[in-house]
Coordinates of C-alpha atoms and ligand atoms in Angstrom, one line a residue:
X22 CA 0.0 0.0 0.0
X23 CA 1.6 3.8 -1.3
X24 CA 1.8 5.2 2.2
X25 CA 1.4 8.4 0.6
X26 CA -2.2 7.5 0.3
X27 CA -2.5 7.9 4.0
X28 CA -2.2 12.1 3.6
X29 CA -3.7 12.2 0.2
X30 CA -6.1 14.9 -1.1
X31 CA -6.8 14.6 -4.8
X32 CA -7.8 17.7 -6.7
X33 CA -9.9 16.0 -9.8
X34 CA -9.0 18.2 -13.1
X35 CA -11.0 18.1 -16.4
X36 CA -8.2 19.1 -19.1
X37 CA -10.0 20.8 -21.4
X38 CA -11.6 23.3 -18.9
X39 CA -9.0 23.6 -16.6
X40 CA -6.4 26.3 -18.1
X41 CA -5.8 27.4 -22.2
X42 CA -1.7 28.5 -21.9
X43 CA -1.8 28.8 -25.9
X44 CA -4.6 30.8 -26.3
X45 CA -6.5 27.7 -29.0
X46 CA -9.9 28.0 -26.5
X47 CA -9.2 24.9 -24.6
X48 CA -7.6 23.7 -21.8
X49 CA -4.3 22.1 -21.8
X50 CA -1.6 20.4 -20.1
X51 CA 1.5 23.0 -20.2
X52 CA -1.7 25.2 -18.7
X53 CA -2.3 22.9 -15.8
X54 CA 1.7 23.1 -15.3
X55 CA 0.9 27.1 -14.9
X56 CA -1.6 26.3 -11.9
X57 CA -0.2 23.6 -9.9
X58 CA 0.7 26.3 -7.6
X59 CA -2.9 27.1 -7.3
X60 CA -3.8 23.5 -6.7
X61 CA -0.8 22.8 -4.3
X62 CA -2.2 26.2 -2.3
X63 CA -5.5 24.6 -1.9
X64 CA -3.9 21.8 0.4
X65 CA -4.4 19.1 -2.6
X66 CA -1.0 17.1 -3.0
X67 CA -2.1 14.5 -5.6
X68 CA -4.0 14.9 -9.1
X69 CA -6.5 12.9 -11.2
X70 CA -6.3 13.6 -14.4
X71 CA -9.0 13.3 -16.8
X72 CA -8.3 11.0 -20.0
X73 CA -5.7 13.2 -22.1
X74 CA -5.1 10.6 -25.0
X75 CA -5.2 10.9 -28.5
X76 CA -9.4 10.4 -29.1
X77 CA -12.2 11.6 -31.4
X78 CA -13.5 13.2 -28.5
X79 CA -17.0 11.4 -29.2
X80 CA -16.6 11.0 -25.2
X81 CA -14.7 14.0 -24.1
X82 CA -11.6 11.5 -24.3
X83 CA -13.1 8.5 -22.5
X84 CA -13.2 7.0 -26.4
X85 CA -9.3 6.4 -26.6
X86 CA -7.3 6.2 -30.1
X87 CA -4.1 6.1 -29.4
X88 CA -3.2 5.2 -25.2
X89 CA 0.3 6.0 -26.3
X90 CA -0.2 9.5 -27.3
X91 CA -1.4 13.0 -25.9
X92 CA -3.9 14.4 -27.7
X93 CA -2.6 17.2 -30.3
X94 CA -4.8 19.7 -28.2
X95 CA -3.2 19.0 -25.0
X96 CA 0.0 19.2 -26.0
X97 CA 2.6 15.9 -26.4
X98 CA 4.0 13.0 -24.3
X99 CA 6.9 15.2 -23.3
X100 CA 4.9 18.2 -21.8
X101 CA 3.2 15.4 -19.8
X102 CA 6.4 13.9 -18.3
X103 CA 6.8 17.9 -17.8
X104 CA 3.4 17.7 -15.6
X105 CA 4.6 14.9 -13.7
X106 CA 8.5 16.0 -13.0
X107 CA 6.9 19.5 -11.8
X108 CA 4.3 17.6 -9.8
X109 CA 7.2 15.6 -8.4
X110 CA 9.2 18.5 -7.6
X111 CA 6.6 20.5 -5.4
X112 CA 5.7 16.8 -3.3
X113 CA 2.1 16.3 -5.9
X114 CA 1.3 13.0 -7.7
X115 CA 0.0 12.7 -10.6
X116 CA -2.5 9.7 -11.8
X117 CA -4.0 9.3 -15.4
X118 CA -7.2 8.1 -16.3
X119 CA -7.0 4.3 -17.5
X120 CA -9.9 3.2 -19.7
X121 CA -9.6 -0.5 -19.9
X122 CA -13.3 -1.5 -20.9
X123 CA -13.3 -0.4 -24.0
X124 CA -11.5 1.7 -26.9
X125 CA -12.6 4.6 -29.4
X126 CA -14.4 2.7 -32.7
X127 CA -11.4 4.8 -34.5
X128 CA -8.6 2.8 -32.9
X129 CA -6.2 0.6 -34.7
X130 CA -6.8 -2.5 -32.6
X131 CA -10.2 -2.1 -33.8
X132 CA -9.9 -1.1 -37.4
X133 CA -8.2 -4.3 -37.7
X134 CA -10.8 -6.1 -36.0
X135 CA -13.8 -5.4 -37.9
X136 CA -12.0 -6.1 -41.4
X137 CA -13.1 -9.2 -42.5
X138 CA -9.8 -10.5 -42.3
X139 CA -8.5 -12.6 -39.6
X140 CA -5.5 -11.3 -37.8
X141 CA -3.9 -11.3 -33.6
X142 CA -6.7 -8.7 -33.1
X143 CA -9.5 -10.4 -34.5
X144 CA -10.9 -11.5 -30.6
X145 CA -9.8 -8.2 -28.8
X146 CA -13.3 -7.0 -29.1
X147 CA -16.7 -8.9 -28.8
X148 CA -18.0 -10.0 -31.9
X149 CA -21.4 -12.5 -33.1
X150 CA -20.1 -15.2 -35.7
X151 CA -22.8 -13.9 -37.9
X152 CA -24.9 -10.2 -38.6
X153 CA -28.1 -12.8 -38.0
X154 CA -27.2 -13.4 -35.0
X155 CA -27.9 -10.3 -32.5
X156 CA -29.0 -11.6 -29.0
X157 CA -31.4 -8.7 -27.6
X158 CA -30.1 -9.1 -24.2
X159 CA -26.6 -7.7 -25.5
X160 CA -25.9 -3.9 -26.6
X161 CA -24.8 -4.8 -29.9
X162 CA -23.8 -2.8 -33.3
X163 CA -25.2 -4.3 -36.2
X164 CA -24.6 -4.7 -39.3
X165 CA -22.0 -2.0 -40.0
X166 CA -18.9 -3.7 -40.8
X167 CA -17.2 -5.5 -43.4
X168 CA -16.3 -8.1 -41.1
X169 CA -19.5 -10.9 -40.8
X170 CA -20.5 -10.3 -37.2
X171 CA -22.0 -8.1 -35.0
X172 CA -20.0 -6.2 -31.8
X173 CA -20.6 -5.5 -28.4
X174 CA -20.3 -1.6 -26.8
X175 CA -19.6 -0.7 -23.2
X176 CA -21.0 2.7 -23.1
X177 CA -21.8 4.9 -26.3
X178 CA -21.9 3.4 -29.5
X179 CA -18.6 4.8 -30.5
X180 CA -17.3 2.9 -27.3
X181 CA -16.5 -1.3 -28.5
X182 CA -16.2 -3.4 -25.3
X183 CA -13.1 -5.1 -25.3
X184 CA -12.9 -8.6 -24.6
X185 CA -11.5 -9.7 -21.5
X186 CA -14.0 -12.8 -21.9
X187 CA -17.2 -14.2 -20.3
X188 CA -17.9 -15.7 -16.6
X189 CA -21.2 -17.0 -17.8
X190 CA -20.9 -18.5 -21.4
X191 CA -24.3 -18.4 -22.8
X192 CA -23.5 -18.4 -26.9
X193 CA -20.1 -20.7 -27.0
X194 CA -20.5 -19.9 -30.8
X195 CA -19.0 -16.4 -30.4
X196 CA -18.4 -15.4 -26.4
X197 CA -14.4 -16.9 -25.2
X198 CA -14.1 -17.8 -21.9
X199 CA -11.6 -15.7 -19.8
X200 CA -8.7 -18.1 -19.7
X201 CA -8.8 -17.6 -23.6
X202 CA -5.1 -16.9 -24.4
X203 CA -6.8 -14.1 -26.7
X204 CA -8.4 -12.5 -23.6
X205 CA -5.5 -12.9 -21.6
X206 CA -3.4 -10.9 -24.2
X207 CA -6.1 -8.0 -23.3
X208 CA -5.1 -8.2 -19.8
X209 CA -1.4 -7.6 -21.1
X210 CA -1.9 -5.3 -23.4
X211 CA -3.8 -3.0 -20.7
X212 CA -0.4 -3.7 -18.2
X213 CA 1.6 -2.8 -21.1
X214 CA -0.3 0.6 -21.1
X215 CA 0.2 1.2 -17.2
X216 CA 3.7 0.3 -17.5
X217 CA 4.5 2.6 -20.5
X218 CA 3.0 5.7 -18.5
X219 CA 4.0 4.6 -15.2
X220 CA 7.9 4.7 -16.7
X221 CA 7.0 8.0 -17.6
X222 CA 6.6 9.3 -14.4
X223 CA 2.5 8.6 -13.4
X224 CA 1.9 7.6 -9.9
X225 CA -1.1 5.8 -10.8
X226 CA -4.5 5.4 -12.3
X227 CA -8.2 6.2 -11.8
X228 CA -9.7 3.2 -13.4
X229 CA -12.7 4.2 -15.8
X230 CA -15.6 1.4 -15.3
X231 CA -13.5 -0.8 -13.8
X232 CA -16.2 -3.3 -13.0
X233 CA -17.0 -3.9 -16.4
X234 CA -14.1 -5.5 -17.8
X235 CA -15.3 -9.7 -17.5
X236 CA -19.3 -9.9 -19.4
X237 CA -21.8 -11.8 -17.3
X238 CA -20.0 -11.7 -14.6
X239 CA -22.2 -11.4 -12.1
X240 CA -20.3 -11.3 -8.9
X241 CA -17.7 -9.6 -10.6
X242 CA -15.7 -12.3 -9.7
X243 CA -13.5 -12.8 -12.6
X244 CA -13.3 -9.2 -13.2
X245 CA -12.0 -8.7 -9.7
X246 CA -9.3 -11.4 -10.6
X247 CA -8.0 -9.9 -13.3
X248 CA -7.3 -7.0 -11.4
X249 CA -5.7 -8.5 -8.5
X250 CA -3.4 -9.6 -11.1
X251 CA -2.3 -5.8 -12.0
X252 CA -2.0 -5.2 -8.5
X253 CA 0.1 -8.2 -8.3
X254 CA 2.3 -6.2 -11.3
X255 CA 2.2 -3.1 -9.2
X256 CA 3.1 -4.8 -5.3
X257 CA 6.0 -5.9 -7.6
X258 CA 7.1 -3.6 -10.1
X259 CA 5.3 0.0 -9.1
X260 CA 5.0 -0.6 -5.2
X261 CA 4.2 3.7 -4.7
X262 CA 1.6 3.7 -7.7
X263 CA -2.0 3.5 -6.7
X264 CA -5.0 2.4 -8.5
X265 CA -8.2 3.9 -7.4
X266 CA -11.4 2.3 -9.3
X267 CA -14.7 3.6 -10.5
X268 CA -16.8 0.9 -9.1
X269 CA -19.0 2.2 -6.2
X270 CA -18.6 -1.2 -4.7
X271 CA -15.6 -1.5 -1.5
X272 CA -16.1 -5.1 -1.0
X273 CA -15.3 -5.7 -4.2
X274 CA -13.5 -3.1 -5.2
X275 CA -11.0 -2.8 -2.6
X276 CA -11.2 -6.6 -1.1
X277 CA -11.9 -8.6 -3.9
X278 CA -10.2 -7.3 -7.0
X279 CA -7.5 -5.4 -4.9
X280 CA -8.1 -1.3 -5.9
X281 CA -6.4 0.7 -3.1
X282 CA -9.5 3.4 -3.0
X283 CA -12.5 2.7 -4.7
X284 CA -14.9 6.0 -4.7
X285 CA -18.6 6.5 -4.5
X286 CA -20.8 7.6 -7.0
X287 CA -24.4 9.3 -7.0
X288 CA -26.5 5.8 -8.0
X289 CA -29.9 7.1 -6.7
X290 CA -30.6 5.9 -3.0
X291 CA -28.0 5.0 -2.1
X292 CA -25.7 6.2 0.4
X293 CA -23.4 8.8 -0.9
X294 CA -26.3 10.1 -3.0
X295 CA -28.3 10.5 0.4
X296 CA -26.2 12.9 1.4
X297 CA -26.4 15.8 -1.4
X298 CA -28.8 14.8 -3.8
X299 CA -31.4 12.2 -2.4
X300 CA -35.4 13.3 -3.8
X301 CA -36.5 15.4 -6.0
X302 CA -33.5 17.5 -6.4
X303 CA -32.2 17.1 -3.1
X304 CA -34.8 18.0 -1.2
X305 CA -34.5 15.2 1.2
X306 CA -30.5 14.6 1.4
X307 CA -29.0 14.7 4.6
X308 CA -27.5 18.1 4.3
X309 CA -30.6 19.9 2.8
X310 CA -31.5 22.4 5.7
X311 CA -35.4 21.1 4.7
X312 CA -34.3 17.3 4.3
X313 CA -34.3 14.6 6.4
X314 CA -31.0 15.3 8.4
X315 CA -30.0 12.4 10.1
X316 CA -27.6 10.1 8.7
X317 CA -29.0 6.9 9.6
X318 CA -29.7 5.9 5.9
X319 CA -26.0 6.9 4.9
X320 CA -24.1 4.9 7.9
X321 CA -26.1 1.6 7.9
X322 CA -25.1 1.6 4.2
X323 CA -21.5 3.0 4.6
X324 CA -20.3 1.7 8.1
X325 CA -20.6 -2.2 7.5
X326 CA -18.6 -1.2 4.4
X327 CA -16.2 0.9 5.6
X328 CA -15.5 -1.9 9.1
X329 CA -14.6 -4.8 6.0
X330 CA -12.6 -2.3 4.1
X331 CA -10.4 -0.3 6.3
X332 CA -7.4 -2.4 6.5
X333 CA -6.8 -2.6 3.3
X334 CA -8.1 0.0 1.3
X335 CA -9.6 3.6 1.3
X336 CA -13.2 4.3 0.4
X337 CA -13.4 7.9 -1.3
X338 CA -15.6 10.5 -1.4
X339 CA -15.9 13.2 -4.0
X340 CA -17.4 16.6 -3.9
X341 CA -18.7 16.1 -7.3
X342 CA -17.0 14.5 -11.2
X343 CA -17.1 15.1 -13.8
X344 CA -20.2 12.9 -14.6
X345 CA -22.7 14.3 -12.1
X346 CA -24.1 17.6 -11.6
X347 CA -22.2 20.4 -9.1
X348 CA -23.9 19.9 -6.3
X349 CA -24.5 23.8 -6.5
X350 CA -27.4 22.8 -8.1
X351 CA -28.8 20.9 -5.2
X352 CA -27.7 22.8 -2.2
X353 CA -27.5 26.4 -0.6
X354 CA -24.0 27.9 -0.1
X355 CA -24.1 27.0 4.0
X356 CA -25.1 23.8 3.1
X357 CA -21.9 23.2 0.5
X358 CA -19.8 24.2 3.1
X359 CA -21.0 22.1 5.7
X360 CA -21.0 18.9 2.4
X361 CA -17.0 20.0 2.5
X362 CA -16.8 19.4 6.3
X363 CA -18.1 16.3 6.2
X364 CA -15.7 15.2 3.1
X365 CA -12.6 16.7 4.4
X366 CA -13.1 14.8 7.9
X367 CA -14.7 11.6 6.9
X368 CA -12.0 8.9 6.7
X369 CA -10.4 7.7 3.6
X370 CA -9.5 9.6 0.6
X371 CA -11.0 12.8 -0.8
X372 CA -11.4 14.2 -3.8
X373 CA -12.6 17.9 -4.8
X374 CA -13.7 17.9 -8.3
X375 CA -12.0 21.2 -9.9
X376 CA -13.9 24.6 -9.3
X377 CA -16.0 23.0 -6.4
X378 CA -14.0 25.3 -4.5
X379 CA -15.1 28.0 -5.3
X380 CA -19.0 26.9 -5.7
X381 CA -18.6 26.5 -9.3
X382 CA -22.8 26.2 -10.7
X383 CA -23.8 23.7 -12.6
X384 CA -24.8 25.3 -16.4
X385 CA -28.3 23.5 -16.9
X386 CA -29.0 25.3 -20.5
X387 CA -25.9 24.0 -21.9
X388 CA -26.0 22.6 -25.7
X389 CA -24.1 18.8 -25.2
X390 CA -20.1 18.8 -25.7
X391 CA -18.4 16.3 -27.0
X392 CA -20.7 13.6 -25.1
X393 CA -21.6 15.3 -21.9
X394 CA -25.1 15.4 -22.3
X395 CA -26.6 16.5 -19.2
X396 CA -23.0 16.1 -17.7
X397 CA -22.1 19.0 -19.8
X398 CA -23.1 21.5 -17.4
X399 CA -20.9 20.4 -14.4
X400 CA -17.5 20.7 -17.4
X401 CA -17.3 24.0 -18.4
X402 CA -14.1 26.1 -18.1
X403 CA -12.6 26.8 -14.4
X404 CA -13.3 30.3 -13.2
X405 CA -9.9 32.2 -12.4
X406 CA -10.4 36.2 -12.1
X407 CA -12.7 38.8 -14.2
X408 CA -11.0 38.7 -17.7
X409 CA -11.5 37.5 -20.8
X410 CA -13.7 33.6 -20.3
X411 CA -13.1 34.6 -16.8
X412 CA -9.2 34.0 -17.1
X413 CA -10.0 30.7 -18.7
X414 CA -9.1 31.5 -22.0
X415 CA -7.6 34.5 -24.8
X416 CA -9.5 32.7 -27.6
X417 CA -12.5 34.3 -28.4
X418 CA -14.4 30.6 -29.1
X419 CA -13.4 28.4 -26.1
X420 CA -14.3 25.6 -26.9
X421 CA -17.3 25.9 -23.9
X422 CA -19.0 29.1 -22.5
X423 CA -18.0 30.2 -19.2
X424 CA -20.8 31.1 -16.8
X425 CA -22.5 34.0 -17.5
X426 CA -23.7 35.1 -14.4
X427 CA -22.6 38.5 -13.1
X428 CA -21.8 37.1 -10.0
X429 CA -20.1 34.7 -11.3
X430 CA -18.0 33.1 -9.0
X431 CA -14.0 33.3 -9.6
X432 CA -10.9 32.2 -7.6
X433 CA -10.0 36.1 -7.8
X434 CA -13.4 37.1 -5.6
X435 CA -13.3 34.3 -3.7
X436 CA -10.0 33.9 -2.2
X437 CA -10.3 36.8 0.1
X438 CA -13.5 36.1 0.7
X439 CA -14.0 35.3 4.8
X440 CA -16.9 33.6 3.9
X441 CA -16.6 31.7 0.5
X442 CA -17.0 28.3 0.3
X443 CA -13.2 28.6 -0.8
X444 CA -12.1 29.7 2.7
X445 CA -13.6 26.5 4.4
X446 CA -11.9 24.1 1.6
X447 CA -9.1 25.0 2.6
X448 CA -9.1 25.2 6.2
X449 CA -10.6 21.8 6.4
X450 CA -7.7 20.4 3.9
X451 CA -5.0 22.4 6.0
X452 CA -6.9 20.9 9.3
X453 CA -6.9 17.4 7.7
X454 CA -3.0 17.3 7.0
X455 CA -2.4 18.5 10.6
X456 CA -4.3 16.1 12.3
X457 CA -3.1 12.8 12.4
X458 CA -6.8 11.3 13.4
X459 CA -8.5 13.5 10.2
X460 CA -5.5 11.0 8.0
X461 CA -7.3 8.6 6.2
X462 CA -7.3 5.3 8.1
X463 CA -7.7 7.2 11.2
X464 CA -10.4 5.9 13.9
X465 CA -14.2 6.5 12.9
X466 CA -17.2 6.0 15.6
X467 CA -20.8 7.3 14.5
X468 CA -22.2 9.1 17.6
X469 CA -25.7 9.1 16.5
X470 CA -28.6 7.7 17.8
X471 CA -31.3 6.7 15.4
X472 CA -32.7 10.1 13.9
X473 CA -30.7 12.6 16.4
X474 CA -29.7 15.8 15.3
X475 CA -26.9 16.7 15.5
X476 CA -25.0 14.1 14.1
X477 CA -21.6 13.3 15.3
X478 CA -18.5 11.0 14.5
X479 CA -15.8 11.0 16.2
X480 CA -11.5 10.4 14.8
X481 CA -9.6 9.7 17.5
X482 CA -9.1 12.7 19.9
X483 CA -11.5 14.8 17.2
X484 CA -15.1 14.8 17.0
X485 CA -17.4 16.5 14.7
X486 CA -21.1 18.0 15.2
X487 CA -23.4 18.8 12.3
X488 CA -26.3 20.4 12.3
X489 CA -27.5 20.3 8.9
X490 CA -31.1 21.5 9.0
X491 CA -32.9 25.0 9.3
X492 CA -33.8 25.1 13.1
X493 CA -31.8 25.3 16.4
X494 CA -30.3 21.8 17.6
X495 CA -28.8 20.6 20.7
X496 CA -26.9 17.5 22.4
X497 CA -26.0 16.6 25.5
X498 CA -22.6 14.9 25.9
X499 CA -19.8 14.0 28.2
X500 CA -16.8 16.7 27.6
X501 CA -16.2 20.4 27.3
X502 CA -13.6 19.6 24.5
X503 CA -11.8 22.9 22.7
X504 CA -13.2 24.1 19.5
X505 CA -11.1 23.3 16.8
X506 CA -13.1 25.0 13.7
X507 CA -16.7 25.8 13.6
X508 CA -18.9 26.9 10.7
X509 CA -22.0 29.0 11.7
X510 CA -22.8 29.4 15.3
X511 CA -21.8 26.9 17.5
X512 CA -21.3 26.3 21.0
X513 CA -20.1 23.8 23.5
X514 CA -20.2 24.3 27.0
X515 CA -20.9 22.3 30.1
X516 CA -21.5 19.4 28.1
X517 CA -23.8 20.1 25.6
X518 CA -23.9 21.1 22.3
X519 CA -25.9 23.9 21.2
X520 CA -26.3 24.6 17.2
X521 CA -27.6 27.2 15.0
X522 CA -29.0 26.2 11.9
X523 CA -26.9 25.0 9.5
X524 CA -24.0 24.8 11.5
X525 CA -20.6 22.5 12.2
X526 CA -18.3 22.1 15.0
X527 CA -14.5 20.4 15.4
X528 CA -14.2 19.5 18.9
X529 CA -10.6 18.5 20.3
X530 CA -10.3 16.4 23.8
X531 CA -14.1 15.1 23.8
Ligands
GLC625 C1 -17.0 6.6 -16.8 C2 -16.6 8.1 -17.0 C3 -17.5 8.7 -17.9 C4 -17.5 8.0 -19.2 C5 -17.8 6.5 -19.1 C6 -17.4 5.7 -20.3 O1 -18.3 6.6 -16.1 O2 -16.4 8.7 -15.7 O3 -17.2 10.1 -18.1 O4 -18.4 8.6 -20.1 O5 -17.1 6.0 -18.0 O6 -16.0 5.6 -20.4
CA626 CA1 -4.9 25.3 -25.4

């Protein structure tokens, strides 16, 4: 296990809309070079990069072409290894985005495939024996290529699953099973890819759908086998590099198939989801001053979890990605800041989706971008001071609209800002490095009792109070601790807990 996981923040950045150096109306990497002094001064030591490979773009990148190359737009391999030797210097880490499920429809491996000749890569991707044969209960292209068969997709239809193989074989005609020495070569040639960036200077991966790799697998079994095997490679080879997946699933994530932090996503219900953005747009998530409050539904979810995972692996919460709306679209400024409490305290590994910090708003209205969709709104360009695209850009196209708002906010008016959502970011991050118990395998106990509010959990000699909702609250306890940080009005004295709406306490010595 990277014991520089242990101290981790990760600051999430979203190339294209992060910072345009050349003036060309998007983002690129010699720009994110310019701000990693910016990122390093909000108290994040370690970056996740957004897929920055050669691609069509037909999903913003996530549809690769080339894993060996940069995309044009972002500049070249070398101004990468730049990124990570200038990470390296100020103490940041730097992982990519692997894609491993499946490739762009424009990419060699599959160009080759879907000619009707038979060549090494004729089983890297899923193909029927036959265009007749189209099995409803599979997402399947038909019809479209020279080759006589019809192939599988993993996402959009530009998106060919590749073929790691099947767990349940159900048409032995066409589907190999994963021991194939064809499928096995997929395995290798997605190490091949880790290895040829790792060399280069990455510290590691977020893994895009990394539950999806094996097809009717239906305990992810095999899927989590395969990559026990990479982190086999890594224990070995890359002992600091760290894998975190996109699986929404710890137990299997982190126990079964090995990932060192697996993160949550917003699947609706369940428990990450209950906190910001559970009912009709959040109207009954935990930290809606209106909503439900408690976090009973949250920690019966999270906590059994969380017990089986914390030995070997860290379970990660995110403000927001890139593939769900900014939680400003949910929630009330208070309410964000209080969200950022609980991230920045809650064990495990954070991670603060780029312009979260200063309250970035989601863009409902937006036309889709290069396969956002409704996703497109939570993407567009970073907000740095009041010039030209709000310091995102010189071009007069970027390549997305900033916001329009005139109080729209920027890192400019919100840095000074006592009470910006910006301020409290960065306090908590600062307060999380200092304190060993905010680290992420620190001690964790839920003081709550059924449907009490406040809510409490306590790290070692730290506890935290939240009152989330609109009215007064108050708790009785045990201690006069010393207040560490508070947000809103908050009190503790002679034992009990006294909270204005909307409010958070850190409590040393209770
Ligand atoms: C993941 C990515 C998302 C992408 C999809 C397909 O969910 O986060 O942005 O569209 O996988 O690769
Ligand atoms: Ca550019």
């Amino acid at each position: 296990m990277p014991k520089w996981l242990n101290d981790a923040v990760f600051y999430e950045i979203y190339p294209q809309s992060f910072y345009d150096s050349n003036g060309d109306g998007i983002g690129d990497i010699n720009g994110i070079i310019e701000k990693l002094d910016y990122v390093k001064g909000l108290g994040c030591n370690a970056i996740w990069l957004n897929p920055v490979y050669d691609s069509p773009f037909m999903d913003a990148g996530y549809d690769v072409r080339d894993y060996y190359r940069v995309a044009p737009r972002y500049g070249t391999n070398d101004d990468l290894v730049r990124l990570f030797e200038e990470a390296h210097r100020k103490d940041m880490k730097i992982l990519l985005d692997l894609v491993p499920g499946h490739t762009s429809d424009t990419h060699p491996w599959f160009l080759t495939a879907k000619s009707a000749k038979v060549t090494e890569f004729s089983n890297r991707y899923i193909f029927t024996k036959s265009v007749w044969d189209a099995p409803p209960e599979y997402r399947m292209m038909c019809g479209i290529c020279e080759r006589d068969g019809n192939y599988m997709v993993n996402y959009f239809s530009s998106q060919p699953a590749l073929n790691y193989g099947f767990s349940r074989i159900t048409h032995p005609e066409w589907q190999l099973p994963t021991d194939h020495p064809d499928c096995l070569n997929t395995v290798e040639a997605i190490k091949d890819i880790m290895r040829f960036w790792l060399n280069k200077g990455a510290d590691g991966f977020r893994v895009d759908m990394a539950d999806s790799l094996v097809k009717n697998d239906d305990d992810k079994r095999a899927t989590a086998k395969i990559w026990r095997g990479v982190r086999e490679m890594l224990d070995a080879e890359y002992p600091e590099a760290a894998m975190v997946s996109e699986w929404c699933h710890p137990d299997r994530a982190i126990t079964d198939a090995g990932f060192h932090m697996d993160f949550y996503l917003d699947h609706y219900g369940n428990g990450y989801s209950r906190l910001f953005r559970f009912g009709e747009w959040g109207d009954l998530a935990v930290f809606n001053p209106n909503g439900l409050g408690d976090l009973k539904g949250f920690a019966e979810e999270y906590l059994p979890a969380y017990n089986r995972t914390k030995d070997k692996g860290y379970i990660s919460f995110m403000t927001n990605n890139h593939d769900m709306p900014r939680v400003t679209a949910y929630l009330d400024k208070q309410a964000i800041k209080l969200v950022n409490a609980f991230i920045f305290t809650m064990p495990g590994v954070p991670f603060l989706y780029y312009g979260d910090e200063i309250g970035m708003r989601y863009q409902a209205d937006l036309v889709s971008k290069e396969g956002g969709f409704s996703r497109t709104g939570s993407r567009t360009p970073m907000q740095w001071n009041d010039g030209k695209n709000l310091g995102f850009s010189e071009s007069n196209e970027p390549y997305l609209p900033v916001d329009t708002a005139s109080d729209a906010p920027t890192v400019a008016n919100q840095r000074d800002d006592p009470d910006s959502i910006y301020r409290v970011v960065t306090d908590l991050i600062a307060l999380r490095h200092k304190y060993d118990d905010l680290h992420g395998n620190g001690e964790l106990e839920f003081l709550y009792d059924n449907h009490s509010i406040p809510f409490a959990f306590r790290r070692g000699g730290l506890t935290m109070f939240f009152n989330p909702l609109g009215r007064d609250a108050t708790l009785s306890t045990e201690c006069d601790g010393d207040v560490v940080y508070k947000i809103g009005e908050a009190t503790i004295e002679n034992g009990k807990v006294s909270m204005k709406p909307q409010s958070f306490l850190m409590i040393a010595n209770c």
